[in-house]
Amino acid sequence: MAIIDSVKKRKQTFIAHMVAFEPITWEFSGATTGAITWRPFCLLFPRYAFESVGSTVTIYATNSYIRPTTGGTGNYCVWSKISGAGSIVDNLNNTCTVTVGAGITKIKCTVTIGGQTADGYAYVYGGSAGNLDGLVSDVDLSGALDTGGWEASITLRGDYTSVLTDDGRDQPILLHTRMWWDDVEDNFGGYGRHQSTFLLICTNAELYEAYGDYYTKLSLATPEYILDNMHLGEMKYSESAASGYYST
């Protein structure tokens, strides 16, 4: 609502940064036969963030839970840094604070709820500009009010091989903006997301040549695209005289 109210103001300016993170790896590890062991959902926010070097970002895992709706109690997270120049501090309350270093810092969170564990990962990019800023020449962003989903296409010109793998397919791309209205900064934000960001996944890449000019157009979609691409093993349902149960 604050942003809608600001639209009527006379002067509107913004700065946008775009960051490509490492591609999603699609995995399904086949389970052995027998009853299903439910693992926790390690819910992290923000999962991807952009900030200047030396600033701090707090990563939350406070809404993690195990089926059906059982949340964790006490400090159920173990945090560690996997790679990158940043540093982390475990706040011992299911959050960690990242001091941002140059480039991408990858953080791992292991959640233990109900005697079961699951891992989640968060990424923070540090710099004065995004790693795609100098390559993006056009952005077309649209949203659907009926689903809440977003789609976008971005056009890249130049050599992007140092930041994109397989021409960007399956890579999360973060659009981070800062907005000023009549010279007063006012950014959008919300529960469970880093302020002023859109997170989109590259679903397809198309390469073009026009009169000797080469460019690449990436198609992006909101993370619900992940659900459409997960490979799930077949399940069957069985019932014994004593009790019913699910099995893989």
XYZ file of N, CA, C and O in Angstrom, residues 65-223:
636
model
N 9.504 -26.649 10.034
C 8.581 -27.551 10.719
C 8.678 -28.944 10.105
O 9.299 -29.154 9.064
N 8.051 -29.907 10.782
C 7.957 -31.270 10.288
C 6.470 -31.623 10.171
O 5.642 -31.076 10.911
N 6.145 -32.497 9.214
C 4.738 -32.822 8.976
C 4.073 -33.376 10.240
O 4.718 -34.102 10.997
N 2.775 -33.034 10.465
C 1.961 -32.196 9.583
C 2.159 -30.706 9.832
O 2.259 -29.929 8.894
N 2.190 -30.293 11.092
C 2.346 -28.859 11.393
C 3.194 -28.653 12.644
O 3.004 -27.688 13.378
N 4.128 -29.553 12.906
C 4.885 -29.498 14.159
C 6.129 -28.645 13.988
O 7.041 -28.997 13.235
N 6.174 -27.520 14.669
C 7.340 -26.658 14.632
C 8.412 -27.136 15.597
O 8.158 -27.958 16.485
N 9.614 -26.624 15.418
C 10.700 -26.975 16.318
C 10.596 -26.227 17.640
O 9.938 -25.191 17.740
N 11.251 -26.753 18.649
C 11.310 -26.081 19.945
C 12.766 -25.850 20.311
O 13.632 -26.663 19.999
N 13.015 -24.732 20.977
C 14.378 -24.401 21.355
C 15.212 -24.025 20.136
O 14.706 -23.635 19.080
N 16.520 -24.153 20.274
C 17.440 -23.848 19.174
C 17.698 -25.133 18.398
O 18.510 -25.957 18.792
N 16.996 -25.326 17.266
C 17.057 -26.578 16.521
C 17.914 -26.468 15.255
O 17.896 -27.379 14.435
N 18.668 -25.380 15.096
C 19.471 -25.166 13.879
C 20.962 -25.229 14.169
O 21.427 -24.763 15.213
N 21.704 -25.786 13.205
C 23.164 -25.694 13.198
C 23.558 -25.002 11.893
O 23.209 -25.477 10.815
N 24.271 -23.886 11.998
C 24.641 -23.078 10.837
C 26.116 -23.265 10.522
O 26.943 -23.404 11.415
N 26.455 -23.226 9.239
C 27.858 -23.291 8.837
C 28.021 -22.578 7.501
O 27.077 -22.490 6.706
N 29.215 -22.081 7.265
C 29.517 -21.459 5.974
C 30.140 -22.505 5.067
O 31.099 -23.173 5.437
N 29.595 -22.663 3.865
C 30.100 -23.638 2.907
C 31.207 -23.046 2.049
O 32.239 -23.670 1.808
N 31.010 -21.816 1.588
C 32.005 -21.187 0.711
C 31.764 -19.686 0.674
O 30.717 -19.194 1.103
N 32.760 -18.968 0.148
C 32.617 -17.526 -0.035
C 33.423 -16.726 0.961
O 33.975 -17.252 1.934
N 33.471 -15.416 0.726
C 34.320 -14.519 1.513
C 33.639 -13.966 2.755
O 34.297 -13.346 3.593
N 32.325 -14.140 2.888
C 31.631 -13.621 4.052
C 31.870 -14.460 5.298
O 32.517 -15.516 5.258
N 31.334 -14.005 6.416
C 31.434 -14.747 7.680
C 30.053 -14.807 8.318
O 29.178 -13.987 8.024
N 29.835 -15.802 9.180
C 28.528 -15.957 9.812
C 28.689 -16.098 11.319
O 29.720 -16.548 11.821
N 27.629 -15.706 12.029
C 27.534 -15.880 13.476
C 26.193 -16.542 13.767
O 25.143 -16.064 13.323
N 26.226 -17.666 14.484
C 25.013 -18.348 14.915
C 24.440 -17.581 16.099
O 25.087 -17.451 17.144
N 23.218 -17.060 15.953
C 22.611 -16.277 17.019
C 21.935 -17.140 18.083
O 21.360 -16.609 19.044
N 21.980 -18.473 17.900
C 21.453 -19.444 18.862
C 19.955 -19.280 19.100
O 19.434 -19.635 20.164
N 19.263 -18.727 18.102
C 17.801 -18.591 18.185
C 17.158 -18.948 16.843
O 16.134 -18.386 16.471
N 17.814 -19.875 16.119
C 17.354 -20.322 14.803
C 17.503 -19.246 13.729
O 16.789 -19.261 12.723
N 18.420 -18.325 13.966
C 18.818 -17.350 12.956
C 20.331 -17.279 12.935
O 21.003 -17.669 13.900
N 20.879 -16.780 11.837
C 22.299 -16.464 11.805
C 22.477 -15.120 11.119
O 21.643 -14.708 10.299
N 23.540 -14.433 11.467
C 23.851 -13.136 10.874
C 25.071 -13.290 9.986
O 26.103 -13.802 10.424
N 24.928 -12.852 8.737
C 26.000 -12.937 7.755
C 26.628 -11.564 7.589
O 25.921 -10.585 7.313
N 27.937 -11.489 7.782
C 28.672 -10.290 7.403
C 29.116 -10.485 5.965
O 29.836 -11.431 5.648
N 28.667 -9.601 5.086
C 28.764 -9.815 3.649
C 30.193 -9.632 3.159
O 30.857 -8.646 3.486
N 30.668 -10.612 2.388
C 31.954 -10.518 1.709
C 31.749 -10.348 0.219
O 30.629 -10.407 -0.287
N 32.831 -10.129 -0.508
C 32.733 -9.940 -1.952
C 32.336 -11.246 -2.635
O 32.864 -12.309 -2.318
N 31.387 -11.168 -3.576
C 30.934 -12.349 -4.291
C 29.889 -13.117 -3.516
O 29.214 -12.573 -2.634
N 29.745 -14.393 -3.830
C 28.671 -15.219 -3.265
C 29.171 -15.989 -2.046
O 30.185 -16.684 -2.112
N 28.457 -15.851 -0.943
C 28.693 -16.655 0.258
C 27.540 -17.644 0.397
O 26.373 -17.255 0.365
N 27.872 -18.927 0.534
C 26.870 -19.981 0.642
C 26.806 -20.455 2.088
O 27.830 -20.787 2.684
N 25.599 -20.477 2.651
C 25.389 -20.822 4.054
C 24.518 -22.070 4.131
O 23.531 -22.208 3.404
N 24.886 -22.984 5.018
C 24.115 -24.208 5.231
C 23.440 -24.162 6.593
O 24.042 -23.741 7.581
N 22.183 -24.602 6.628
C 21.451 -24.721 7.878
C 20.944 -26.150 8.007
O 20.260 -26.647 7.105
N 21.283 -26.814 9.103
C 20.771 -28.151 9.392
C 19.734 -28.041 10.498
O 20.028 -27.586 11.599
N 18.504 -28.434 10.166
C 17.378 -28.354 11.091
C 17.092 -29.745 11.644
O 17.035 -30.720 10.889
N 16.923 -29.846 12.961
C 16.550 -31.105 13.610
C 15.252 -30.898 14.365
O 15.190 -30.115 15.317
N 14.206 -31.590 13.899
C 12.892 -31.511 14.543
C 12.333 -32.930 14.609
O 12.385 -33.669 13.629
N 11.827 -33.309 15.753
C 11.240 -34.638 15.905
C 12.247 -35.753 15.710
O 11.884 -36.847 15.259
N 13.517 -35.483 16.000
C 14.548 -36.505 15.858
C 15.033 -36.706 14.436
O 15.888 -37.562 14.189
N 14.517 -35.930 13.472
C 14.928 -36.036 12.079
C 15.607 -34.733 11.636
O 15.323 -33.660 12.182
N 16.490 -34.845 10.652
C 17.240 -33.674 10.206
C 17.031 -33.423 8.712
O 16.712 -34.341 7.942
N 17.230 -32.171 8.320
C 17.186 -31.778 6.912
C 18.076 -30.553 6.744
O 18.233 -29.746 7.671
N 18.669 -30.426 5.559
C 19.564 -29.313 5.261
C 18.888 -28.307 4.337
O 18.097 -28.669 3.454
N 19.216 -27.046 4.528
C 18.798 -25.979 3.627
C 19.978 -25.063 3.369
O 20.936 -25.033 4.152
N 19.916 -24.310 2.277
C 21.029 -23.454 1.893
C 20.526 -22.050 1.566
O 19.442 -21.879 0.987
N 21.315 -21.059 1.957
C 21.027 -19.667 1.635
C 22.273 -19.052 1.000
O 23.398 -19.523 1.227
N 22.058 -18.000 0.211
C 23.141 -17.384 -0.552
C 23.057 -15.867 -0.410
O 21.981 -15.278 -0.550
N 24.200 -15.246 -0.153
C 24.272 -13.790 -0.056
C 25.360 -13.305 -1.011
O 26.499 -13.794 -0.960
N 25.002 -12.364 -1.873
C 25.967 -11.797 -2.822
C 26.363 -10.413 -2.342
O 25.506 -9.571 -2.054
N 27.671 -10.173 -2.264
C 28.169 -8.885 -1.828
C 28.896 -8.151 -2.932
O 29.715 -8.737 -3.645
N 28.604 -6.870 -3.085
C 29.289 -6.062 -4.081
C 28.612 -4.720 -4.242
O 27.543 -4.466 -3.673
N 29.229 -3.851 -5.027
C 28.616 -2.556 -5.323
C 27.646 -2.656 -6.483
O 26.866 -1.732 -6.746
N 27.688 -3.770 -7.210
C 26.788 -4.014 -8.331
C 26.574 -5.510 -8.465
O 27.378 -6.322 -7.999
N 25.462 -5.901 -9.110
C 25.194 -7.307 -9.346
C 26.075 -7.853 -10.449
O 26.564 -7.109 -11.304
N 26.280 -9.169 -10.462
C 27.173 -9.754 -11.463
C 26.572 -9.780 -12.869
O 27.263 -10.118 -13.835
N 25.282 -9.414 -13.009
C 24.662 -9.309 -14.328
C 24.410 -7.863 -14.757
O 23.940 -7.628 -15.870
N 24.707 -6.910 -13.882
C 24.333 -5.516 -14.165
C 24.846 -5.018 -15.512
O 24.122 -4.372 -16.269
N 26.112 -5.284 -15.807
C 26.718 -4.765 -17.023
C 26.309 -5.487 -18.288
O 26.709 -5.083 -19.385
N 25.503 -6.552 -18.151
C 25.128 -7.367 -19.301
C 23.662 -7.207 -19.691
O 23.281 -7.514 -20.817
N 22.832 -6.742 -18.763
C 21.396 -6.657 -19.017
C 21.073 -5.379 -19.787
O 21.397 -4.272 -19.345
N 20.433 -5.537 -20.943
C 20.038 -4.370 -21.734
C 18.536 -4.145 -21.739
O 18.072 -3.067 -22.117
N 17.756 -5.140 -21.314
C 16.303 -4.990 -21.341
C 15.689 -5.944 -20.323
O 16.142 -7.089 -20.180
N 14.659 -5.480 -19.611
C 13.917 -6.298 -18.641
C 12.436 -6.107 -18.896
O 11.946 -4.983 -18.987
N 11.721 -7.208 -19.025
C 10.271 -7.182 -19.189
C 9.678 -8.019 -18.066
O 9.825 -9.247 -18.050
N 8.996 -7.371 -17.107
C 8.519 -8.025 -15.888
C 7.002 -7.920 -15.832
O 6.428 -6.857 -16.074
N 6.320 -9.030 -15.525
C 4.863 -9.011 -15.434
C 4.407 -9.948 -14.328
O 5.080 -10.927 -14.003
N 3.251 -9.645 -13.747
C 2.703 -10.456 -12.667
C 1.276 -10.848 -12.958
O 0.578 -10.206 -13.746
N 0.819 -11.930 -12.312
C -0.546 -12.409 -12.466
C -1.265 -12.268 -11.130
O -0.872 -12.885 -10.134
N -2.318 -11.452 -11.105
C -3.037 -11.235 -9.859
C -3.772 -12.477 -9.398
O -3.980 -12.683 -8.201
N -4.187 -13.349 -10.332
C -4.963 -14.520 -9.943
C -4.116 -15.585 -9.263
O -4.590 -16.311 -8.391
N -2.835 -15.696 -9.622
C -1.964 -16.720 -9.032
C -0.901 -16.139 -8.110
O -0.314 -16.869 -7.316
N -0.625 -14.855 -8.221
C 0.464 -14.255 -7.452
C 1.834 -14.546 -8.020
O 2.846 -14.189 -7.426
N 1.878 -15.213 -9.171
C 3.154 -15.554 -9.796
C 3.681 -14.415 -10.657
O 2.944 -13.513 -11.077
N 4.989 -14.453 -10.910
C 5.647 -13.458 -11.746
C 6.404 -14.154 -12.864
O 6.881 -15.278 -12.710
N 6.523 -13.451 -13.988
C 7.342 -13.898 -15.094
C 8.148 -12.712 -15.596
O 7.767 -11.552 -15.396
N 9.268 -13.002 -16.241
C 10.092 -11.932 -16.781
C 10.934 -12.474 -17.918
O 11.153 -13.688 -18.032
N 11.375 -11.583 -18.754
C 12.409 -11.913 -19.735
C 13.460 -10.825 -19.658
O 13.135 -9.642 -19.483
N 14.731 -11.233 -19.726
C 15.822 -10.260 -19.719
C 16.724 -10.541 -20.911
O 16.906 -11.686 -21.312
N 17.242 -9.480 -21.484
C 18.129 -9.586 -22.633
C 19.551 -9.273 -22.199
O 19.797 -8.247 -21.554
N 20.473 -10.180 -22.512
C 21.875 -10.038 -22.148
C 22.699 -9.785 -23.401
O 22.506 -10.428 -24.432
N 23.640 -8.860 -23.305
C 24.590 -8.602 -24.380
C 25.996 -8.622 -23.788
O 26.247 -7.977 -22.776
N 26.889 -9.355 -24.409
C 28.244 -9.469 -23.896
C 28.535 -10.878 -23.420
O 27.696 -11.780 -23.484
N 29.738 -11.075 -22.921
C 30.199 -12.388 -22.482
C 29.743 -12.638 -21.046
O 30.217 -12.007 -20.104
N 28.826 -13.572 -20.870
C 28.281 -13.877 -19.550
C 28.750 -15.229 -19.015
O 28.229 -15.721 -18.019
N 29.736 -15.839 -19.660
C 30.130 -17.204 -19.291
C 30.720 -17.302 -17.892
O 30.747 -18.389 -17.311
N 31.187 -16.201 -17.327
C 31.762 -16.259 -15.979
C 30.687 -16.320 -14.896
O 30.983 -16.681 -13.751
N 29.437 -15.992 -15.236
C 28.378 -15.968 -14.218
C 27.204 -16.894 -14.552
O 26.388 -17.180 -13.675
N 27.101 -17.365 -15.799
C 26.011 -18.249 -16.174
C 26.545 -19.598 -16.614
O 27.565 -19.691 -17.290
N 25.840 -20.658 -16.211
C 26.142 -22.026 -16.621
C 25.032 -22.500 -17.543
O 23.847 -22.290 -17.252
N 25.394 -23.146 -18.655
C 24.385 -23.627 -19.611
C 23.449 -22.493 -20.009
O 22.217 -22.649 -20.046
N 24.032 -21.324 -20.287
C 23.274 -20.135 -20.704
C 22.197 -19.737 -19.703
O 21.181 -19.138 -20.077
N 22.417 -20.040 -18.427
C 21.530 -19.558 -17.375
C 20.401 -20.472 -16.980
O 19.675 -20.177 -16.019
N 20.214 -21.577 -17.664
C 19.070 -22.445 -17.368
C 19.126 -22.971 -15.926
O 20.162 -23.415 -15.464
N 17.994 -22.891 -15.242
C 17.821 -23.354 -13.859
C 18.594 -22.525 -12.840
O 18.751 -22.945 -11.686
N 19.070 -21.350 -13.223
C 19.757 -20.490 -12.257
C 18.780 -19.503 -11.624
O 17.994 -18.855 -12.326
N 18.793 -19.377 -10.293
C 18.023 -18.320 -9.646
C 18.649 -16.961 -9.962
O 19.873 -16.799 -9.900
N 17.808 -16.006 -10.309
C 18.277 -14.651 -10.620
C 17.497 -13.680 -9.743
O 16.263 -13.658 -9.747
N 18.239 -12.886 -8.991
C 17.660 -11.954 -8.033
C 17.642 -10.549 -8.626
O 18.667 -10.066 -9.120
N 16.481 -9.910 -8.596
C 16.357 -8.503 -8.976
C 16.177 -7.699 -7.704
O 15.178 -7.845 -6.994
N 17.160 -6.867 -7.388
C 17.168 -6.081 -6.153
C 17.042 -4.609 -6.527
O 17.844 -4.095 -7.307
N 16.041 -3.920 -5.988
C 15.822 -2.512 -6.327
C 15.818 -1.643 -5.087
O 15.486 -2.095 -3.984
N 16.188 -0.378 -5.289
C 16.014 0.663 -4.278
C 15.254 1.806 -4.945
O 15.584 2.213 -6.056
N 14.223 2.323 -4.268
C 13.327 3.312 -4.866
C 13.296 4.589 -4.043
O 13.329 4.547 -2.810
N 13.210 5.719 -4.748
C 13.057 7.034 -4.118
C 11.838 7.726 -4.714
O 11.615 7.699 -5.935
N 11.036 8.347 -3.852
C 9.831 9.068 -4.253
C 9.954 10.490 -3.709
O 9.961 10.692 -2.502
N 10.050 11.458 -4.623
C 10.344 12.846 -4.219
C 11.564 12.882 -3.304
O 11.575 13.554 -2.260
N 12.590 12.130 -3.703
C 13.895 12.075 -3.031
C 13.859 11.420 -1.649
O 14.827 11.504 -0.892
N 12.768 10.740 -1.307
C 12.680 10.002 -0.046
C 12.657 8.514 -0.379
O 11.793 8.050 -1.128
N 13.621 7.753 0.177
C 13.682 6.324 -0.138
C 12.539 5.574 0.544
O 12.286 5.735 1.742
N 11.831 4.757 -0.231
C 10.727 3.951 0.283
C 10.665 2.692 -0.567
O 10.262 2.730 -1.730
N 11.062 1.555 -0.006
C 11.157 0.298 -0.739
C 10.037 -0.642 -0.340
O 9.524 -0.579 0.775
N 9.647 -1.509 -1.268
C 8.664 -2.524 -0.930
C 9.358 -3.682 -0.219
O 10.559 -3.893 -0.342
N 8.616 -4.437 0.507
C 9.147 -5.597 1.214
C 7.982 -6.380 1.776
O 6.825 -6.051 1.560
N 8.269 -7.393 2.542
C 7.182 -8.171 3.103
C 7.692 -9.337 3.910
O 8.885 -9.596 3.992
N 6.746 -10.040 4.496
C 7.076 -11.173 5.356
C 7.808 -12.237 4.566
O 7.368 -12.645 3.489
N 8.923 -12.699 5.109
C 9.623 -13.833 4.524
C 10.430 -13.521 3.298
O 10.841 -14.434 2.587
N 10.683 -12.258 3.016
C 11.499 -11.949 1.841
C 12.391 -10.752 2.139
O 12.062 -9.909 2.968
N 13.510 -10.717 1.443
C 14.429 -9.606 1.609
C 13.814 -8.366 0.976
O 13.134 -8.447 -0.047
N 14.047 -7.217 1.584
C 13.430 -5.985 1.100
C 13.785 -5.697 -0.359
O 14.923 -5.818 -0.783
N 12.768 -5.320 -1.126
C 12.941 -4.810 -2.490
C 13.515 -5.839 -3.453
O 14.377 -5.517 -4.271
N 13.063 -7.068 -3.398
C 13.632 -8.093 -4.275
C 12.545 -8.906 -4.973
O 11.453 -9.101 -4.447
N 12.882 -9.357 -6.177
C 12.160 -10.414 -6.858
C 13.151 -11.557 -7.058
O 14.279 -11.330 -7.494
N 12.727 -12.779 -6.773
C 13.545 -13.950 -7.058
C 12.876 -14.738 -8.166
O 11.718 -15.148 -8.039
N 13.595 -14.949 -9.263
C 13.058 -15.649 -10.424
C 14.035 -16.743 -10.851
O 15.243 -16.619 -10.636
N 13.514 -17.803 -11.450
C 14.316 -18.922 -11.911
C 14.335 -18.919 -13.432
O 13.294 -18.752 -14.069
N 15.517 -19.119 -14.016
C 15.628 -19.149 -15.469
C 15.094 -20.480 -15.991
O 15.639 -21.541 -15.691
N 14.026 -20.418 -16.786
C 13.400 -21.626 -17.323
C 13.870 -21.957 -18.731
O 13.761 -23.099 -19.169
N 14.387 -20.952 -19.453
C 14.807 -21.202 -20.831
C 15.723 -20.073 -21.286
O 15.654 -18.952 -20.781
N 16.599 -20.394 -22.230
C 17.505 -19.400 -22.813
C 17.460 -19.524 -24.326
O 17.487 -20.637 -24.864
N 17.380 -18.384 -25.003
C 17.382 -18.352 -26.462
C 18.476 -17.402 -26.934
O 18.573 -16.267 -26.446
N 19.300 -17.862 -27.865
C 20.421 -17.076 -28.378
C 20.070 -16.559 -29.774
O 19.527 -17.296 -30.600
N 20.391 -15.280 -30.014
C 20.030 -14.635 -31.269
C 21.251 -13.969 -31.905
O 22.182 -13.548 -31.209
N 21.190 -13.858 -33.222
C 22.152 -13.051 -33.968
C 21.368 -12.176 -34.936
O 20.511 -12.672 -35.687
N 21.616 -10.880 -34.898
C 20.957 -9.952 -35.801
C 22.001 -8.984 -36.347
O 22.532 -8.147 -35.605
N 22.317 -9.127 -37.645
C 23.277 -8.252 -38.319
C 24.621 -8.222 -37.589
O 25.217 -7.166 -37.374
N 25.080 -9.394 -37.178
C 26.367 -9.493 -36.512
C 26.347 -9.154 -35.039
O 27.373 -9.208 -34.368
N 25.185 -8.805 -34.510
C 25.047 -8.478 -33.092
C 24.453 -9.690 -32.381
O 23.369 -10.162 -32.735
N 25.145 -10.208 -31.385
C 24.701 -11.391 -30.665
C 24.085 -10.980 -29.326
O 24.616 -10.113 -28.626
N 22.978 -11.615 -28.980
C 22.392 -11.391 -27.663
C 21.632 -12.638 -27.230
O 21.309 -13.506 -28.049
N 21.369 -12.722 -25.927
C 20.687 -13.874 -25.339
C 19.490 -13.388 -24.545
O 19.592 -12.418 -23.788
N 18.367 -14.057 -24.713
C 17.159 -13.713 -23.964
C 16.834 -14.859 -23.012
O 16.695 -16.011 -23.420
N 16.733 -14.534 -21.711
C 16.397 -15.512 -20.686
C 14.937 -15.368 -20.302
O 14.452 -14.250 -20.092
N 14.242 -16.488 -20.196
C 12.873 -16.511 -19.684
C 12.925 -16.901 -18.215
O 13.542 -17.910 -17.844
N 12.270 -16.112 -17.360
C 12.327 -16.306 -15.913
C 10.920 -16.502 -15.357
O 9.945 -15.978 -15.900
N 10.821 -17.248 -14.266
C 9.532 -17.482 -13.609
C 9.747 -17.573 -12.110
O 10.860 -17.828 -11.632
N 8.680 -17.367 -11.354
C 8.773 -17.457 -9.903
C 9.095 -18.891 -9.471
O 8.922 -19.834 -10.235
N 9.556 -19.077 -8.226
C 10.067 -20.401 -7.817
C 9.069 -21.545 -7.857
O 9.468 -22.691 -7.656
